[in-house]
Tab-separated table of C-alpha atoms in Angstrom:
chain	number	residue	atom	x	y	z
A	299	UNK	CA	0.000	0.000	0.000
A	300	UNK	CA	0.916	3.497	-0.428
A	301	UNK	CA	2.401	6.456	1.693
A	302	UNK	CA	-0.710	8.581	2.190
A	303	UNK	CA	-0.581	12.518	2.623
A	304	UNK	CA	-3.493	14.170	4.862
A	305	UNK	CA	-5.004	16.934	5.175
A	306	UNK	CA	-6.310	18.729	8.354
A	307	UNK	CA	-9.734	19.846	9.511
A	308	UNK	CA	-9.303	22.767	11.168
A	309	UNK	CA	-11.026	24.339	14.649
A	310	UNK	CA	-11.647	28.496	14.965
A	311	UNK	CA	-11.667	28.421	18.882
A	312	UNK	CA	-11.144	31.646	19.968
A	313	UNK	CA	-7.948	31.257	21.761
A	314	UNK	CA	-6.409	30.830	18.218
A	315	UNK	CA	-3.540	32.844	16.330
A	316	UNK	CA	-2.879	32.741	12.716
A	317	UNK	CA	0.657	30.878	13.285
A	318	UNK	CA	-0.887	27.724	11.650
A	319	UNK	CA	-1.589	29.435	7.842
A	320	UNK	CA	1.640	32.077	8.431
A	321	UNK	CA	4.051	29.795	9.605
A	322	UNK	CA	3.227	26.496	8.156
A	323	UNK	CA	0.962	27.484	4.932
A	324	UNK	CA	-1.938	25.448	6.033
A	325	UNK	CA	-5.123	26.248	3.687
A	326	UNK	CA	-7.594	27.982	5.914
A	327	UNK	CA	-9.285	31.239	5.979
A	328	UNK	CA	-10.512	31.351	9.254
A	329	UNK	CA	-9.839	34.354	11.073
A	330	UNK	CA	-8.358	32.369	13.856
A	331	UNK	CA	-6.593	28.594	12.802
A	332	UNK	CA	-6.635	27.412	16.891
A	333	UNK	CA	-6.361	23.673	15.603
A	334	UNK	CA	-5.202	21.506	13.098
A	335	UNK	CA	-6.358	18.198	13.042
A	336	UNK	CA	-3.703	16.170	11.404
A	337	UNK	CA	-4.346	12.664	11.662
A	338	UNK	CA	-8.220	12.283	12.891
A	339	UNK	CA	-11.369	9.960	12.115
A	340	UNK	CA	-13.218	11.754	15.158
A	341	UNK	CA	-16.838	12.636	14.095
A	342	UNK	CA	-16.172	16.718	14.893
A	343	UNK	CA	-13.667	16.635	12.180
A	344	UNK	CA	-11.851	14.550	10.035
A	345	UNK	CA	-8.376	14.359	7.997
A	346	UNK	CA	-8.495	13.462	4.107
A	347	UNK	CA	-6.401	11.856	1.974
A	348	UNK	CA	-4.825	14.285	-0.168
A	349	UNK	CA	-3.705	13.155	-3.231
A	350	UNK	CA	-3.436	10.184	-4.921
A	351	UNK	CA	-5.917	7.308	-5.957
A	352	UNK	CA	-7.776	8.437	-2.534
A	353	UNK	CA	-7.725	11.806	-2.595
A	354	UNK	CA	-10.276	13.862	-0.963
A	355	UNK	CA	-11.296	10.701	0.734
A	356	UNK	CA	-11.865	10.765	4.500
A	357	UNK	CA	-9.599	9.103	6.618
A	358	UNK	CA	-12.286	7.158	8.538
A	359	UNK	CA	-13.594	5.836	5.098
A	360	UNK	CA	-9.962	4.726	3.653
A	361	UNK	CA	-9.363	2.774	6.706
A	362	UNK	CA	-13.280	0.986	6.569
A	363	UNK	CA	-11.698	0.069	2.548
A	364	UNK	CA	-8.212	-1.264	3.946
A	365	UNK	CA	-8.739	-2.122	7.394
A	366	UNK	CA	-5.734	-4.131	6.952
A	367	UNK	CA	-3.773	-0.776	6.908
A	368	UNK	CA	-4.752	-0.297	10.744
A	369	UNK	CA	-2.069	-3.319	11.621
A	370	UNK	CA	-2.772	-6.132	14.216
A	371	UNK	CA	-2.599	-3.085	17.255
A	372	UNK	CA	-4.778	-0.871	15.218
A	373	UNK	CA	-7.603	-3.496	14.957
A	374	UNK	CA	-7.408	-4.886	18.106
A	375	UNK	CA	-9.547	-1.001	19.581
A	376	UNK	CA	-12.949	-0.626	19.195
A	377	UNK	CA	-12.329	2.863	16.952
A	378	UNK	CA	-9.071	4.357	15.459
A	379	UNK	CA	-7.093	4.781	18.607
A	380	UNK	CA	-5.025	8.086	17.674
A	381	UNK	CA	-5.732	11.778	17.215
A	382	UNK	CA	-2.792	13.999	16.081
A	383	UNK	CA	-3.422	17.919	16.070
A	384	UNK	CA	-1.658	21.441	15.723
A	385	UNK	CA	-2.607	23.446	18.654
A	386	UNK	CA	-1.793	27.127	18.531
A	387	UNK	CA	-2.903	29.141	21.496
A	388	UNK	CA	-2.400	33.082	20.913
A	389	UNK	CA	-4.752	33.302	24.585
A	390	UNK	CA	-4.484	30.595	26.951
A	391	UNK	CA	-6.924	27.188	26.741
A	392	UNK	CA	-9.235	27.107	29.188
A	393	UNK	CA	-8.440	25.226	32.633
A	394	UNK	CA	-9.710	21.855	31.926
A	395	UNK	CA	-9.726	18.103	32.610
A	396	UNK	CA	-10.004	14.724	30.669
A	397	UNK	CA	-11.914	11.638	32.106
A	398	UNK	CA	-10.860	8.293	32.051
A	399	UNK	CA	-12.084	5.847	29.614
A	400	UNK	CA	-14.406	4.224	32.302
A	401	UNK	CA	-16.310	7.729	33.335
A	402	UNK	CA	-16.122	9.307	29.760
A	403	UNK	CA	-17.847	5.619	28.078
A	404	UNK	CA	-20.147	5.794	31.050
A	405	UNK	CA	-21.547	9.432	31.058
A	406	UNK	CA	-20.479	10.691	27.315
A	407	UNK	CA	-20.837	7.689	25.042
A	408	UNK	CA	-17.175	7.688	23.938
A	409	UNK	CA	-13.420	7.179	25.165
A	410	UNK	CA	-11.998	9.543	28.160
A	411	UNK	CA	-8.817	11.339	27.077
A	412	UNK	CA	-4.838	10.901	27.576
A	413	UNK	CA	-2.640	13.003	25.812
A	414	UNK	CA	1.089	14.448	25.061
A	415	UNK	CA	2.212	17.818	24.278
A	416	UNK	CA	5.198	18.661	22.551
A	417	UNK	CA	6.066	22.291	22.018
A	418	UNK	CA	7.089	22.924	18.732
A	419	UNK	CA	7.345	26.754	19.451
A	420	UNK	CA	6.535	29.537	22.110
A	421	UNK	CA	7.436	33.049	23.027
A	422	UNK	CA	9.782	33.966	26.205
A	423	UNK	CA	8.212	33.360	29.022
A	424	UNK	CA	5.284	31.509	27.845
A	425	UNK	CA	3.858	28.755	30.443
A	426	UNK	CA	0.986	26.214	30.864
A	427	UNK	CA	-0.821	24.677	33.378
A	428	UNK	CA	0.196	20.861	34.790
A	429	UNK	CA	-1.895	19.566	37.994
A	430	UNK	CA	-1.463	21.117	40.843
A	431	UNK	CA	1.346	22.217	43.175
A	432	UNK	CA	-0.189	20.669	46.318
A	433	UNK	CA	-2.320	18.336	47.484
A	434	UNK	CA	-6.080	19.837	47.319
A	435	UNK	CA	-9.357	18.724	48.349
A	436	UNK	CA	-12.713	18.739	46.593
A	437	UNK	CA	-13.886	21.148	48.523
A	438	UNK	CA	-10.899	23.942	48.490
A	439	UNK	CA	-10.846	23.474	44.574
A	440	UNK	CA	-14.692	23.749	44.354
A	441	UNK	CA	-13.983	26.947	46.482
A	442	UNK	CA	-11.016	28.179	44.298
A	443	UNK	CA	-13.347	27.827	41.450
A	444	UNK	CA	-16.159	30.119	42.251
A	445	UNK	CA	-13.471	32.890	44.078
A	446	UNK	CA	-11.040	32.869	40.910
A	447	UNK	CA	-8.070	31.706	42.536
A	448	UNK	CA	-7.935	28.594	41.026
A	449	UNK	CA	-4.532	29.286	39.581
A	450	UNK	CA	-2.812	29.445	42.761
A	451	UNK	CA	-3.082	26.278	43.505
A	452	UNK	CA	-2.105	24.938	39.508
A	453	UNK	CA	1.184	23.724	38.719
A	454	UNK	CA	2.837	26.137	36.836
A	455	UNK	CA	5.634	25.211	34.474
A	456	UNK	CA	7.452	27.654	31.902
A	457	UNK	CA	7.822	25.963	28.656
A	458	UNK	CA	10.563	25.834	25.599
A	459	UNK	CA	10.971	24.794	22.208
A	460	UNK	CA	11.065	20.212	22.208
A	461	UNK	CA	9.666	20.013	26.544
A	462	UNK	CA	7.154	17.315	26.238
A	463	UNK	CA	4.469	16.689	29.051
A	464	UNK	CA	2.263	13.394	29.522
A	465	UNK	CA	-1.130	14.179	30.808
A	466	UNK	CA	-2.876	11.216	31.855
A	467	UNK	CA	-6.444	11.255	31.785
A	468	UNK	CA	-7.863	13.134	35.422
A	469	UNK	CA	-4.994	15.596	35.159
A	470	UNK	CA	-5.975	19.196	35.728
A	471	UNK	CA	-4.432	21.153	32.753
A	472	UNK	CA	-4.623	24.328	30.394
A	473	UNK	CA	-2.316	25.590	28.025
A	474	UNK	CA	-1.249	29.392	28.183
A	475	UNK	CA	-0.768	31.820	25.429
A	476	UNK	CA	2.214	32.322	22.875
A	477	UNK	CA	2.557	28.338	22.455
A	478	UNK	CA	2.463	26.123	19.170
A	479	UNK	CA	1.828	22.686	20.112
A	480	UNK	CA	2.056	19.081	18.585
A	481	UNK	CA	-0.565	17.293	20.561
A	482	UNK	CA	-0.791	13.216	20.534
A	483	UNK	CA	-3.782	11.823	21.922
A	484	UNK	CA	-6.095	9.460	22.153
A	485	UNK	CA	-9.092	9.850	19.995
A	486	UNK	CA	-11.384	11.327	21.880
A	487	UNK	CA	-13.144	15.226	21.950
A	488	UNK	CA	-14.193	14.630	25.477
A	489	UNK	CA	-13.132	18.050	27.573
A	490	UNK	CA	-14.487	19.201	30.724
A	491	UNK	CA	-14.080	22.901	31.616
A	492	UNK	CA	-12.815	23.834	34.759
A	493	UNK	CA	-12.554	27.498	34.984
A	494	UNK	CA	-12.157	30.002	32.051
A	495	UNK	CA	-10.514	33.288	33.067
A	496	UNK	CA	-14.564	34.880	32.552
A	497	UNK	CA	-14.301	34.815	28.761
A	498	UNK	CA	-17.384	35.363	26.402
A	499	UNK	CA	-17.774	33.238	23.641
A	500	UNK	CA	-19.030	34.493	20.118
A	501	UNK	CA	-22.679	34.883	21.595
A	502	UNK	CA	-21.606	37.299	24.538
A	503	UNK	CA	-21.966	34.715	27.114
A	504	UNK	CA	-19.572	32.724	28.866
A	505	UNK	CA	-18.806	29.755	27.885
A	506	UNK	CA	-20.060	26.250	29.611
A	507	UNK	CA	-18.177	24.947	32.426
A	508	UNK	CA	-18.278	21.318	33.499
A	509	UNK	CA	-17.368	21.931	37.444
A	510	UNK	CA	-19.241	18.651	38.644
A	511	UNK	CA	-17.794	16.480	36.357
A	512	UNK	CA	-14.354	17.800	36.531
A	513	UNK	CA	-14.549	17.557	40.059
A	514	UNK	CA	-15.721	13.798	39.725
A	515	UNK	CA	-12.756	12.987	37.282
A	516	UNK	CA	-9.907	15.097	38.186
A	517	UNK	CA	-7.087	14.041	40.719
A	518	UNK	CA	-6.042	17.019	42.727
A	519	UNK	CA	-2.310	15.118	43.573
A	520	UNK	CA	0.946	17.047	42.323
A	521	UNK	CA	1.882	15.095	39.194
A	522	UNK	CA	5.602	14.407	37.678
A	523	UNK	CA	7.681	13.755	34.549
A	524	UNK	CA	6.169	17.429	32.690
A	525	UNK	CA	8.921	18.471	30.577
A	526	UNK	CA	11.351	15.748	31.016
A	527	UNK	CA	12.600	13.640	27.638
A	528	UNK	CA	14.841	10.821	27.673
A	529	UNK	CA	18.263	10.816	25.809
A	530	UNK	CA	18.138	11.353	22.347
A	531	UNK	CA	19.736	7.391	20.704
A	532	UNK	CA	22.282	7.661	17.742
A	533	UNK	CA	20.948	5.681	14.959
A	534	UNK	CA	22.346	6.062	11.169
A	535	UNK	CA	21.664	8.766	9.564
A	536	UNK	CA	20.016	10.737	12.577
A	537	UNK	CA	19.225	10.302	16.248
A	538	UNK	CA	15.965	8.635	17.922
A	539	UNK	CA	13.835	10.148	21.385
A	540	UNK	CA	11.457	8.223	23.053
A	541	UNK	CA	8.544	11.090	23.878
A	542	UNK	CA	5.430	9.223	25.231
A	543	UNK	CA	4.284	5.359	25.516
A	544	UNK	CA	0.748	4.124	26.884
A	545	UNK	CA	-1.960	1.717	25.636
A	546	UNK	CA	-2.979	3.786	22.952
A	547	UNK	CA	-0.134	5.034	21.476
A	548	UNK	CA	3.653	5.348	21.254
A	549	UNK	CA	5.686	8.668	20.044
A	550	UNK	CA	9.418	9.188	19.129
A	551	UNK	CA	10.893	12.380	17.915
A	552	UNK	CA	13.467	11.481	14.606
A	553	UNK	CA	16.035	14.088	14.014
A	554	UNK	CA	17.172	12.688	10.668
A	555	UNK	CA	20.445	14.707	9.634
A	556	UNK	CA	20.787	12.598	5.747
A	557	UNK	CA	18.969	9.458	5.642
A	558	UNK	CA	16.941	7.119	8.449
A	559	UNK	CA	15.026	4.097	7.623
A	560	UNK	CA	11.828	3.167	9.579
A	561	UNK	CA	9.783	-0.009	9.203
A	562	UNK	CA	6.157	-0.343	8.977
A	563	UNK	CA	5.727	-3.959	10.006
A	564	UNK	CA	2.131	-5.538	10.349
A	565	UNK	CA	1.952	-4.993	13.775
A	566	UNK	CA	0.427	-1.015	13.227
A	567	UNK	CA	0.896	2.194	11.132
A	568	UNK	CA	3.039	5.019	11.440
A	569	UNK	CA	2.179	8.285	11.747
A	570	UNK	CA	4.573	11.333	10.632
A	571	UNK	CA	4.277	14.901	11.102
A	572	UNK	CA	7.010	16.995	10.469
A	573	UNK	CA	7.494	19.403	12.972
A	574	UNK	CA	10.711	21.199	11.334
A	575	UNK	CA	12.844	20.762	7.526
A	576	UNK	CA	11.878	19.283	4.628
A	577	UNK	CA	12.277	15.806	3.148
A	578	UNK	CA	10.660	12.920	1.823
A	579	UNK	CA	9.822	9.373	2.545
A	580	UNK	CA	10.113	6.366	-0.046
A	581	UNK	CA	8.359	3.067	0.319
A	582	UNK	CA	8.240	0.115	-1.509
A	583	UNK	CA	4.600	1.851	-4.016
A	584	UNK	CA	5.728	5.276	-4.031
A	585	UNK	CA	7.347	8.591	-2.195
A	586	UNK	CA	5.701	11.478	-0.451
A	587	UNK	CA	7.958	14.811	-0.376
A	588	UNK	CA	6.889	16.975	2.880
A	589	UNK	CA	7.273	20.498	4.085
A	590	UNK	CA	7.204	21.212	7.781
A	591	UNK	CA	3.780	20.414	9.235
A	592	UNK	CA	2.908	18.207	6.780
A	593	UNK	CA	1.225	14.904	7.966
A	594	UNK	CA	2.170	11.326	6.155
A	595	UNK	CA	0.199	8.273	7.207
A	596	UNK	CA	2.155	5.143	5.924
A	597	UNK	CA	-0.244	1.680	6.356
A	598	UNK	CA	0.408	-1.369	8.272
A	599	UNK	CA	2.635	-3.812	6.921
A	600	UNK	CA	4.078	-1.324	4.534
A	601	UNK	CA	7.732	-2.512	5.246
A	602	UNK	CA	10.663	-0.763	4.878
A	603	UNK	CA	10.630	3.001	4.561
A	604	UNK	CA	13.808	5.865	3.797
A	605	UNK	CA	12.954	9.092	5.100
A	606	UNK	CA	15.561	11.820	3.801
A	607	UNK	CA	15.945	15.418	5.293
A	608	UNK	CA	17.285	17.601	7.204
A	609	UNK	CA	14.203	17.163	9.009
A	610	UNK	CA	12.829	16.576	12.571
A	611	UNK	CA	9.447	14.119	12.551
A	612	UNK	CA	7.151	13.076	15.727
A	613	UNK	CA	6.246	9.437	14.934
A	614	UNK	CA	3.587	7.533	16.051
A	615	UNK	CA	1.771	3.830	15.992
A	616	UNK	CA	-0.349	1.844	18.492
């Protein structure tokens, strides 16, 4: 099978910048490009193939043809296990949580929500939000909530270009403003919001928060390992970083200085974005040329694949 290129759908949040279509030429003329979703069969927005014998096709779609191009992992979950977006926040997220899979099948009707960040970009000084700095109780966080203090009691980390956080599902969490992040999740659009700095939305009113459930879902426990990485591997032609690993999917970040080859056995996909440089990747059927955020999806069983550069890819499979 062939090396597939996708296309994003994208999200006008209004927390959004313009970095996405300025920076990385992606094709949309929303005022605001807040998201890119790269790699995606989620019902609120899908990736398409986008070129080829497929092209235009929805991702969701091309897998129901070729199943096979899921791999033996891929198959084995109920739905495409993987989301893969652009996130760039001119104004900070929202304070939010993810539930579990148990809660989230249980009171939403789909999956609960773990998820990595890597920055690909941010301005000086820029920071998010990671759990919280001290052990808190329901009822001081409840409290914290309605006074707007919240953020005194929120883990606050300052962030730089390549820090990568794991945020486990019941982890309080918002990004702030002036980052550009490569987020790796599973695929789910389940969000509860905790607190929202008193923003309107684009009807004048404030926007929704979720303060029961979040309460129900969220552990209020310091948590560890935000913006740590292990040791970058030498492998020919480039070096290999180990980002993220759970149940639902596995990340590396490939700094490929000439040539590195990658296999896609029949075990699961891979999933390339190209987070900086320019390259291309040849497979047995045919080869894709990319420009920095450009998303490849290369099937199952594939086999061996030569990915040239300069380039530095975040790559992904179950």
């Amino acid at each position: 099978m062939k090396i597939e290129k996708l296309s994003p759908a994208f999200k006008d949040y209004l927390w959004g910048g313009t970095k996405l279509r300025d920076l990385y030429h992606k094709p949309c003329d929303f005022d605001k490009v807040a998201e890119s979703w790269e790699l995606s069969t989620h019902p609120a927005g899908q990736s398409k193939i986008s070129d080829g014998e497929f092209d235009g096709m929805e991702l969701g779609e091309y897998l129901r043809l070729h199943p096979e191009a899921l791999g033996e992992k891929g198959r084995a979950f109920a739905s495409f296990p993987v989301l893969i977006k652009f996130i760039d926040a001119k104004d900070p997220l929202s304070i939010q949580v993810h539930p579990s899979d148990e809660y989230a099948l249980r009171e939403e009707g789909e999956y609960g929500k773990t998820e990595m960040w890597y920055v690909m970009d941010c301005e000086p000084g820029a920071h998010l939000y990671f759990g919280v700095n001290r052990q808190v109780s329901q009822e001081e966080f409840r409290q914290r909530i309605e006074d707007n203090t919240v953020e005194e009691v929120l883990n606050r980390a300052e962030v730089h270009p390549g820090d990568v956080f794991f945020i486990e599902a019941g982890t309080i969490h918002a990004i702030g403003a002036g980052i550009l992040i490569c987020e790796i999740q599973q695929n789910s659009n389940c969000t509860y919001r905790v607190y929202d700095y008193g923003r309107l939305g684009a009807d004048g009113q404030p926007r929704e928060l979720h303060i029961e459930k979040a309460l129900a879902v969220s552990r209020l426990t310091p948590s560890s390992g935000a913006g740590q990485t292990a040791r970058p591997e030498p492998i020919p032609g480039g070096t290999r970083t180990p980002l993220a690993s759970c149940k639902y999917f596995t990340t590396e970040r490939y700094e490929v200085d000439s040539a590195v080859n990658l296999t896609a056995d029949e075990s699961s996909f891979l999933s390339l974005v190209a987070m900086n440089g320019s390259g291309s990747v040849k497979g047995p059927e045919n080869q894709v040329d990319f420009q920095p955020g450009d998303s490849l999806f290369i099937p199952a069983g594939s086999g061996e694949v030569a990915i040239s550069g300069p380039c530095t890819l975040a790559v992904t499979r179950v």
